[in-house]
PDB file of C-alpha atoms in Angstrom:
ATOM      1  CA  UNK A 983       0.000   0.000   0.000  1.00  0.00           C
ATOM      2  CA  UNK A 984       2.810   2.580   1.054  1.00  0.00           C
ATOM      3  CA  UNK A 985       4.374   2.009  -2.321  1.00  0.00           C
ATOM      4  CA  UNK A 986       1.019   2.253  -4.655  1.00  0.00           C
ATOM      5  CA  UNK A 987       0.288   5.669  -2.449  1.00  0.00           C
ATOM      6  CA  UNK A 988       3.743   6.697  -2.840  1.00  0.00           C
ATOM      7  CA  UNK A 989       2.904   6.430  -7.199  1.00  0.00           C
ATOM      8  CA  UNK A 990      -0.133   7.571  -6.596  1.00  0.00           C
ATOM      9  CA  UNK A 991       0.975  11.062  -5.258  1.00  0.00           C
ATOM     10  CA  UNK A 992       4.082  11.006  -7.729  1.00  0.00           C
ATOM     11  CA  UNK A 993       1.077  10.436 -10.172  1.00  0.00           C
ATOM     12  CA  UNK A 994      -1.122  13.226  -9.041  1.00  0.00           C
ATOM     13  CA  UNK A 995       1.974  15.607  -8.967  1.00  0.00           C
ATOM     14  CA  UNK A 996       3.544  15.417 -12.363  1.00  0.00           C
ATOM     15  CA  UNK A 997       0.033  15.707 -13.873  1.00  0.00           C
ATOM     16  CA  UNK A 998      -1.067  19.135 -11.954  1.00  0.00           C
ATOM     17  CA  UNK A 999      -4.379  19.023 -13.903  1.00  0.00           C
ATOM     18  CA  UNK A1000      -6.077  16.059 -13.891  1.00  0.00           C
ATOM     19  CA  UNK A1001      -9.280  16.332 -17.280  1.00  0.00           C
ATOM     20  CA  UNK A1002     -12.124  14.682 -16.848  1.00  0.00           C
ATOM     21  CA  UNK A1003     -13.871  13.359 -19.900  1.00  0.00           C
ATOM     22  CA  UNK A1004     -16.706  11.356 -20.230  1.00  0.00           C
ATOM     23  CA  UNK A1005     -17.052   9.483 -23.967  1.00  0.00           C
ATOM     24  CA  UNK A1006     -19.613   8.605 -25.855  1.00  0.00           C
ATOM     25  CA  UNK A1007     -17.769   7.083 -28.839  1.00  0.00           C
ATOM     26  CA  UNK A1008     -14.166   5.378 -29.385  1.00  0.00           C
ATOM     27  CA  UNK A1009     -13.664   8.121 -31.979  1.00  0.00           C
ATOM     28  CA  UNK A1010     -14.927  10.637 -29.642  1.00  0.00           C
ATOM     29  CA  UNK A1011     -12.538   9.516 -27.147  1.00  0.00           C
ATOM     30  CA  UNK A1012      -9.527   9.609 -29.740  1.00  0.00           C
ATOM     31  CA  UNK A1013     -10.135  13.331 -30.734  1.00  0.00           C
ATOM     32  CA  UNK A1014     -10.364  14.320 -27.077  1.00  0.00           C
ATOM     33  CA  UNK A1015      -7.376  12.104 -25.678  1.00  0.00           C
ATOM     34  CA  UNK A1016      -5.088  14.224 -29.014  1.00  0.00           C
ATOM     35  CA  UNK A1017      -6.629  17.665 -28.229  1.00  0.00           C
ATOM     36  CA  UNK A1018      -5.289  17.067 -24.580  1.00  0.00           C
ATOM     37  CA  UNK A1019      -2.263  15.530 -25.396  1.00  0.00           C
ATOM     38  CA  UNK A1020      -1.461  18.235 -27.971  1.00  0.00           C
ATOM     39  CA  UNK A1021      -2.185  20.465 -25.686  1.00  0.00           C
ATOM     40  CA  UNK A1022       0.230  19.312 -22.943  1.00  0.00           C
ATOM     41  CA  UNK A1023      -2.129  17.346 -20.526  1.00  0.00           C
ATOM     42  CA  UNK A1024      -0.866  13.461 -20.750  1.00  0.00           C
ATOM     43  CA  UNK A1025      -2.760  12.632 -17.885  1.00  0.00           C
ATOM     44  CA  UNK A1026      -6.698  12.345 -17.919  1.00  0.00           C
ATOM     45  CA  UNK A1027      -9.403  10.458 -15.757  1.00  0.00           C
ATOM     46  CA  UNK A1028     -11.790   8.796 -17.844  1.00  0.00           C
ATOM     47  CA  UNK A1029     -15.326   7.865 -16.132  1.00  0.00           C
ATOM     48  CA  UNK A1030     -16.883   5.052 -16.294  1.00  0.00           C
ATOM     49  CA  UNK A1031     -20.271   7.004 -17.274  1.00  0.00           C
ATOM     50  CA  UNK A1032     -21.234   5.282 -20.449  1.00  0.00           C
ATOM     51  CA  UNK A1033     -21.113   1.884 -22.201  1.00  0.00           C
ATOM     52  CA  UNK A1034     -17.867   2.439 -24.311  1.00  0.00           C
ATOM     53  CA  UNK A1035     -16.003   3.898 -21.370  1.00  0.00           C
ATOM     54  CA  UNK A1036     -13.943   0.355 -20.572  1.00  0.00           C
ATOM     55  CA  UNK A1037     -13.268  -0.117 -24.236  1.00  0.00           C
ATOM     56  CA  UNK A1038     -12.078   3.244 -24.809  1.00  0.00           C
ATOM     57  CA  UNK A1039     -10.021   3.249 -21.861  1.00  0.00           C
ATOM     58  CA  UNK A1040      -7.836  -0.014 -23.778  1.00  0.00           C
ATOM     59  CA  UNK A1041      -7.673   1.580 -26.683  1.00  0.00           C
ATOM     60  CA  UNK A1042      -6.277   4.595 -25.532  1.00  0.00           C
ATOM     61  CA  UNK A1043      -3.718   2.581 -23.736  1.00  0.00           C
ATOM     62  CA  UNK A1044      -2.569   0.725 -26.988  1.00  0.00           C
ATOM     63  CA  UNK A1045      -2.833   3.326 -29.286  1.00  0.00           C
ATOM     64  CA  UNK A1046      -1.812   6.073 -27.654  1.00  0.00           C
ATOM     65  CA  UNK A1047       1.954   5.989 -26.682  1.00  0.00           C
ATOM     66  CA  UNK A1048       3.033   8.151 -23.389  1.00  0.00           C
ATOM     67  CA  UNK A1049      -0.922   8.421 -22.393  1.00  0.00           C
ATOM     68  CA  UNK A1050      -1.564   8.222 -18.394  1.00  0.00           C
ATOM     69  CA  UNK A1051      -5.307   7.116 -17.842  1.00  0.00           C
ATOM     70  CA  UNK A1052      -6.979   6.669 -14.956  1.00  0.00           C
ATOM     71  CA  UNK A1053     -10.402   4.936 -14.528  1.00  0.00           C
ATOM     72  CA  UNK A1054     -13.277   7.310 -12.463  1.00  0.00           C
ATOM     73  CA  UNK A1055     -16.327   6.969 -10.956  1.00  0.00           C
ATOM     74  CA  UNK A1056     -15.354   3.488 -10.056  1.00  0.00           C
ATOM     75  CA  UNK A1057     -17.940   2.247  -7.587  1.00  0.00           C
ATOM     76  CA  UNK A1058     -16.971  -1.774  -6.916  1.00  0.00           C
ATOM     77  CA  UNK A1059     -15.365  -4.242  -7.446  1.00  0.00           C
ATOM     78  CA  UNK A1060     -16.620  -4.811 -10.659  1.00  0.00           C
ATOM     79  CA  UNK A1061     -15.132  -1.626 -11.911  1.00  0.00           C
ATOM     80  CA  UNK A1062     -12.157  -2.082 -10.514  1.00  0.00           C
ATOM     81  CA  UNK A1063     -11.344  -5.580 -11.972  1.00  0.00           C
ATOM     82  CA  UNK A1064     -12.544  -3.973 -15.651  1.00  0.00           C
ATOM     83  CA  UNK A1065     -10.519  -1.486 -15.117  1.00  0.00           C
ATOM     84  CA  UNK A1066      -7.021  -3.039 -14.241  1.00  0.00           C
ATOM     85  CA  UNK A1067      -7.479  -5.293 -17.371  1.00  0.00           C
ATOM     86  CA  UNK A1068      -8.159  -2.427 -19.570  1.00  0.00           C
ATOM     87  CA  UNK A1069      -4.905  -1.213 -18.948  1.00  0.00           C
ATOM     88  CA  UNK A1070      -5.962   1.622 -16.773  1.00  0.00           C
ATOM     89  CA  UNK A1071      -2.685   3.725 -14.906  1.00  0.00           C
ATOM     90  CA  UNK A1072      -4.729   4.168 -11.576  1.00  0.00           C
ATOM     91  CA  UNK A1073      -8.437   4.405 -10.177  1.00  0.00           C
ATOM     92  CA  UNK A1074     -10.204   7.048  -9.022  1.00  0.00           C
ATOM     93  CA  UNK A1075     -13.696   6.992  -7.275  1.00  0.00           C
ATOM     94  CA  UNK A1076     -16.308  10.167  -6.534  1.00  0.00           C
ATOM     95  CA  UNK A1077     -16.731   8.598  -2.535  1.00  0.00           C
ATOM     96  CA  UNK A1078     -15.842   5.633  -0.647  1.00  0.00           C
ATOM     97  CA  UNK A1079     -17.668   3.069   1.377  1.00  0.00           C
ATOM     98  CA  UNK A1080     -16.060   1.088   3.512  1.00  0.00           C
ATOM     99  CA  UNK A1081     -16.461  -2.263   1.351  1.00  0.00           C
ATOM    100  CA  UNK A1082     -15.289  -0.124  -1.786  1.00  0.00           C
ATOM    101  CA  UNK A1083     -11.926   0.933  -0.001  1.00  0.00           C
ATOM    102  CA  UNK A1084     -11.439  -2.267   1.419  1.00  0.00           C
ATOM    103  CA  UNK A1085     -11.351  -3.373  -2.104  1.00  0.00           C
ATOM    104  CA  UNK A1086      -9.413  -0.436  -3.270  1.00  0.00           C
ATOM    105  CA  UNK A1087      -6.511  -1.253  -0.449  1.00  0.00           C
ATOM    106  CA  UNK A1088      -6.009  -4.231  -2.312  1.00  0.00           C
ATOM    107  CA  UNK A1089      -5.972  -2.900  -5.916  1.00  0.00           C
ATOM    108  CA  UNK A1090      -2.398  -3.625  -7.644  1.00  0.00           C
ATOM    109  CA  UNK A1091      -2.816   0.084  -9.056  1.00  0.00           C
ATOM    110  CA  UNK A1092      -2.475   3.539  -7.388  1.00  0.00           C
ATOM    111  CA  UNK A1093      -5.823   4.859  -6.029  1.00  0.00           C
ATOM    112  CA  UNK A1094      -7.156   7.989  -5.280  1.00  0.00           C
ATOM    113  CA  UNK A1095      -9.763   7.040  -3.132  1.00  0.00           C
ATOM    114  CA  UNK A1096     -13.187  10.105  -3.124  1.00  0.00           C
ATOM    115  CA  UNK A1097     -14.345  11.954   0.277  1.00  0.00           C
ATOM    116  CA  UNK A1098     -16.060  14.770   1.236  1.00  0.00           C
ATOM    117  CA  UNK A1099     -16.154  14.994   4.911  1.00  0.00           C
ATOM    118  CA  UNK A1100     -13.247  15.008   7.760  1.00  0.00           C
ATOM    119  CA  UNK A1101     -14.893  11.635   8.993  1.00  0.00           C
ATOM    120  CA  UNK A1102     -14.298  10.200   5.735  1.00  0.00           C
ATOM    121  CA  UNK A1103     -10.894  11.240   5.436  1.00  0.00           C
ATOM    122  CA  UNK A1104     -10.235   9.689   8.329  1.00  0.00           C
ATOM    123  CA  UNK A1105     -11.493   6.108   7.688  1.00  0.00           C
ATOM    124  CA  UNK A1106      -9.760   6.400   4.270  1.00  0.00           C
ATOM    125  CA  UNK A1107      -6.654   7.056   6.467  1.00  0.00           C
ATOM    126  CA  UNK A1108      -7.242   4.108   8.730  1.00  0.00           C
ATOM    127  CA  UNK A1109      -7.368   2.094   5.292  1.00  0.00           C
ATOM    128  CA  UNK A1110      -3.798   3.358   4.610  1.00  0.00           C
ATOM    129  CA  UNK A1111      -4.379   6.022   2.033  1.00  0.00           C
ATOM    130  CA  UNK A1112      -2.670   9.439   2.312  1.00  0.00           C
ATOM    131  CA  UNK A1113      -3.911  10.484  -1.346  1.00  0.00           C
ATOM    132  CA  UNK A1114      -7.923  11.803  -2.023  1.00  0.00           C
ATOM    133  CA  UNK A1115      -9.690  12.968  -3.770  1.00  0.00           C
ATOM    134  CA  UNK A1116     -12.069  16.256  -2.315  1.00  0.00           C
ATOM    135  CA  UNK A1117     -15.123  15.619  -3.892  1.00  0.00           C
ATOM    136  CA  UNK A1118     -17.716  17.825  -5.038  1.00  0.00           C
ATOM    137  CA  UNK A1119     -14.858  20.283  -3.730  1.00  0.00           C
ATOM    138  CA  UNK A1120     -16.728  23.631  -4.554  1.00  0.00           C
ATOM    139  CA  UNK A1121     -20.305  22.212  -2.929  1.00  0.00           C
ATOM    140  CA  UNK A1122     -18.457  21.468   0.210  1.00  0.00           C
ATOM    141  CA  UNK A1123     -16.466  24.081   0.922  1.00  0.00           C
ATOM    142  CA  UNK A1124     -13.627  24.239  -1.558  1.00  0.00           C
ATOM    143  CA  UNK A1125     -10.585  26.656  -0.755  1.00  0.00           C
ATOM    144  CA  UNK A1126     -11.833  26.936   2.970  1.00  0.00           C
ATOM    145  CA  UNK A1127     -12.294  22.949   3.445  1.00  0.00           C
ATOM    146  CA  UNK A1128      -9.026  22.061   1.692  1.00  0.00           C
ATOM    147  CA  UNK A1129      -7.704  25.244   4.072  1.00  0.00           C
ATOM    148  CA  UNK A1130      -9.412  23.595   7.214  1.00  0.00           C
ATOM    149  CA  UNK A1131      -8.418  19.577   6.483  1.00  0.00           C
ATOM    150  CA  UNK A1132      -4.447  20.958   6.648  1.00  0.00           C
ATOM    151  CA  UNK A1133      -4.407  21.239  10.289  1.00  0.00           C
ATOM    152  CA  UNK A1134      -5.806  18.068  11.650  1.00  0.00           C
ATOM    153  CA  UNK A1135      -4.735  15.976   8.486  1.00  0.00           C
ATOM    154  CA  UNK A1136      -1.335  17.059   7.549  1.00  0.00           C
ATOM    155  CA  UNK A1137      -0.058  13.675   5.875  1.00  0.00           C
ATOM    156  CA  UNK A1138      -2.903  13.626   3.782  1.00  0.00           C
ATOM    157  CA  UNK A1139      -2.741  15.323   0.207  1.00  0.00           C
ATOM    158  CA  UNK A1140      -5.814  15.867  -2.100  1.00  0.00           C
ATOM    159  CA  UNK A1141      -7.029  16.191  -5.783  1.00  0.00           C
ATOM    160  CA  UNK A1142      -9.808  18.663  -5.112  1.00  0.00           C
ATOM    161  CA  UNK A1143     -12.662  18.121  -8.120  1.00  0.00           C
ATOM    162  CA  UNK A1144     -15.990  19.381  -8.876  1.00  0.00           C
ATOM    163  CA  UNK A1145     -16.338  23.249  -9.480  1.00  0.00           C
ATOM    164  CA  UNK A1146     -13.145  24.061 -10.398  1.00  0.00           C
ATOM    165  CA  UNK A1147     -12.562  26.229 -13.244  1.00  0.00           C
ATOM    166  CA  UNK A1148      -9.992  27.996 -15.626  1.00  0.00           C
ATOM    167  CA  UNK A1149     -10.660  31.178 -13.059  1.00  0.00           C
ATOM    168  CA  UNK A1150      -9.919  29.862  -9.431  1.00  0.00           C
ATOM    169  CA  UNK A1151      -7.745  27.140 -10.732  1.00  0.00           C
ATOM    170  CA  UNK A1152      -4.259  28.185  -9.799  1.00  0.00           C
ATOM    171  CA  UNK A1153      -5.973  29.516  -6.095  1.00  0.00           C
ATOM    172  CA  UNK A1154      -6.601  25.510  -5.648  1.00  0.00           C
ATOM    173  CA  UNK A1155      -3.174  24.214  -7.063  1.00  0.00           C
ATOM    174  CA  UNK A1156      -1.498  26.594  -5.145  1.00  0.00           C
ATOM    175  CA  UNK A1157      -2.669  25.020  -1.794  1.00  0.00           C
ATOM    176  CA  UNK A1158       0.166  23.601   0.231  1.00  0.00           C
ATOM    177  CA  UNK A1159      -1.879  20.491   0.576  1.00  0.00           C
ATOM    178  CA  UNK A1160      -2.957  19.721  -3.304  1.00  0.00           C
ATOM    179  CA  UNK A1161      -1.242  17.798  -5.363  1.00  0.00           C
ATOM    180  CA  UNK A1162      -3.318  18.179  -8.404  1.00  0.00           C
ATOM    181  CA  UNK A1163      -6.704  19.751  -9.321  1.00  0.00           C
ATOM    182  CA  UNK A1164      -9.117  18.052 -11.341  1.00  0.00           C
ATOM    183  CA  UNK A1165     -11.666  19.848 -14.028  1.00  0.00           C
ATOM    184  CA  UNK A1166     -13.947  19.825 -17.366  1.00  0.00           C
ATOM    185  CA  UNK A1167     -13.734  23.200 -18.272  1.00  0.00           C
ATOM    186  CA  UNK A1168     -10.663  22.144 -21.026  1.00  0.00           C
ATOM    187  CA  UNK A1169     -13.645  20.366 -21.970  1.00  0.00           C
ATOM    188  CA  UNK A1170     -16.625  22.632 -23.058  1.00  0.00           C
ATOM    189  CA  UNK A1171     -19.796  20.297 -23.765  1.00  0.00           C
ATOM    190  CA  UNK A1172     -20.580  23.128 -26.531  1.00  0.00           C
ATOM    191  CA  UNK A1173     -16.874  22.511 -27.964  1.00  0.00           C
ATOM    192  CA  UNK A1174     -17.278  18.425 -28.029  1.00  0.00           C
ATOM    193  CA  UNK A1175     -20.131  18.284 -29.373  1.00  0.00           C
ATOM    194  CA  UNK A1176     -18.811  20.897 -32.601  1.00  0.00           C
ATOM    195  CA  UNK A1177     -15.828  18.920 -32.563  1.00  0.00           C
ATOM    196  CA  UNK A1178     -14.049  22.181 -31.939  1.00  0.00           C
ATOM    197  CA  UNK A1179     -10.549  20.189 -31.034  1.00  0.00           C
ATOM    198  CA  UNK A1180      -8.837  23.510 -31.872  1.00  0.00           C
ATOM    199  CA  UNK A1181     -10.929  25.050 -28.887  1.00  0.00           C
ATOM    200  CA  UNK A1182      -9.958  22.178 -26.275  1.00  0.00           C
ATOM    201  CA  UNK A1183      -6.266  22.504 -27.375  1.00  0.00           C
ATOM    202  CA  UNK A1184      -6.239  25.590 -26.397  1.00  0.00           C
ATOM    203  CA  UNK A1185      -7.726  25.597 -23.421  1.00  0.00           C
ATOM    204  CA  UNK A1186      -5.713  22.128 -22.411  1.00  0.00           C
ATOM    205  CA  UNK A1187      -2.674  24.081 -23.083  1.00  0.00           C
ATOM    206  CA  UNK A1188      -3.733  27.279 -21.115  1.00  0.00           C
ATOM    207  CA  UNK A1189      -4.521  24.454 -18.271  1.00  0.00           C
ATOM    208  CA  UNK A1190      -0.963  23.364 -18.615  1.00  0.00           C
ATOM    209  CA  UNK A1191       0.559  26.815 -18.220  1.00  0.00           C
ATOM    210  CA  UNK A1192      -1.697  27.743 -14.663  1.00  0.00           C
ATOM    211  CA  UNK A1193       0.214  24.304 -13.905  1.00  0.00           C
ATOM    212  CA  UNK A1194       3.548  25.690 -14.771  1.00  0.00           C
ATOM    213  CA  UNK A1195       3.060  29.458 -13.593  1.00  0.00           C
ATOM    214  CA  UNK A1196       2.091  28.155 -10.109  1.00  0.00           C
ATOM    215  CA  UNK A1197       4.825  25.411  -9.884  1.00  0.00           C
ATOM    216  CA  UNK A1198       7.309  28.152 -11.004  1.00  0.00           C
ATOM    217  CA  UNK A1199       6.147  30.970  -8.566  1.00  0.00           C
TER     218      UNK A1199
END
């Protein structure tokens, strides 16, 4: 476990911005995984939202060289097993119950386990897991909670998702205890469904600089 957490935050660190993309199609997946890549973002969490989401998730892995994807919203066990034999780099889930982290402790993968609460935290702690994700981060208190976990859980480092935008991005990544924020906004509905790659470049590669201007300050 120590050593999965250890990649884990490694992980979470080189990757600064974590996108979140849901897919409807394999192509649809392709154009978005290229517009992020081209764009500078090499690491993405792909939910498991929709039927293709397992398929696209393998081939991504075997067609895309130097691509780092994690699975989301895994929920069970059932997820988790698809996941590791798609290929995926490390799991990611929106909460925890106890019989999911159980489950997730014993995951040959990095996790980044989901909580929302202090108490949460803390049984994810007792599991062994010193990486989270703060999720919906905004809804429950964003800058302030992240601000207010540091004291009583300072071995614990987060990937606060859910709310975060282009705007208040680099005020989250430049939290002592984040390791990485995660966010759509690289990934305008409006834009995907145009097929406006051009658009999400951009904005993947403005992502990537927030990640670099804060890391550099």
């Amino acid at each position: 476990m120590q050593d999965r957490q250890a990649r884990a935050a490694d992980l979470l660190r080189a990757a600064g911005v974590l996108p979140v993309i849901t897919v409807r199609t394999l192509d649809e997946a392709r154009a978005i995984a290229d517009a992020l890549l081209e764009g500078g973002l090499n690491t993405l969490e792909l939910t498991l939202r929709t039927p293709v989401a397992i398929d696209a998730l393998a081939m991504l892995k075997r067609e895309r060289a130097g691509i780092v994807i994690g699975a989301g919203t895994v929920l069970d066990a059932g997820h988790i097993r698809a996941s590791i034999d798609a290929g995926a780099d490390f799991l990611v889930t929106p909460g925890t119950t106890p019989t999911l982290a159980a489950a997730l402790a014993e995951a040959d993968v990095p996790v980044v386990p989901g909580g929302a609460t202090p108490t949460e935290f803390l049984a994810l702690r007792d599991h062994g897991f010193r990486n989270c994700k703060l999720f919906p981060a905004s809804a429950v208190g964003g800058l302030a909670m992240l601000k207010g976990l540091a004291g009583p859980l300072q071995d614990l480092r987060f990937c606060p998702t859910g709310g975060i935008s282009e705007a208040n991005a680099a005020d989250f990544l430049s939290q002592p205890n984040v390791l990485c924020i995660g966010g759509s906004w690289m990934l305008d509905k409006a834009w995907i469904e145009a097929g406006d790659w051009a658009r999400v470049r951009a904005s993947a590669a403005g992502a990537a600089k927030i990640v670099a201007g804060v890391r550099n300050a």
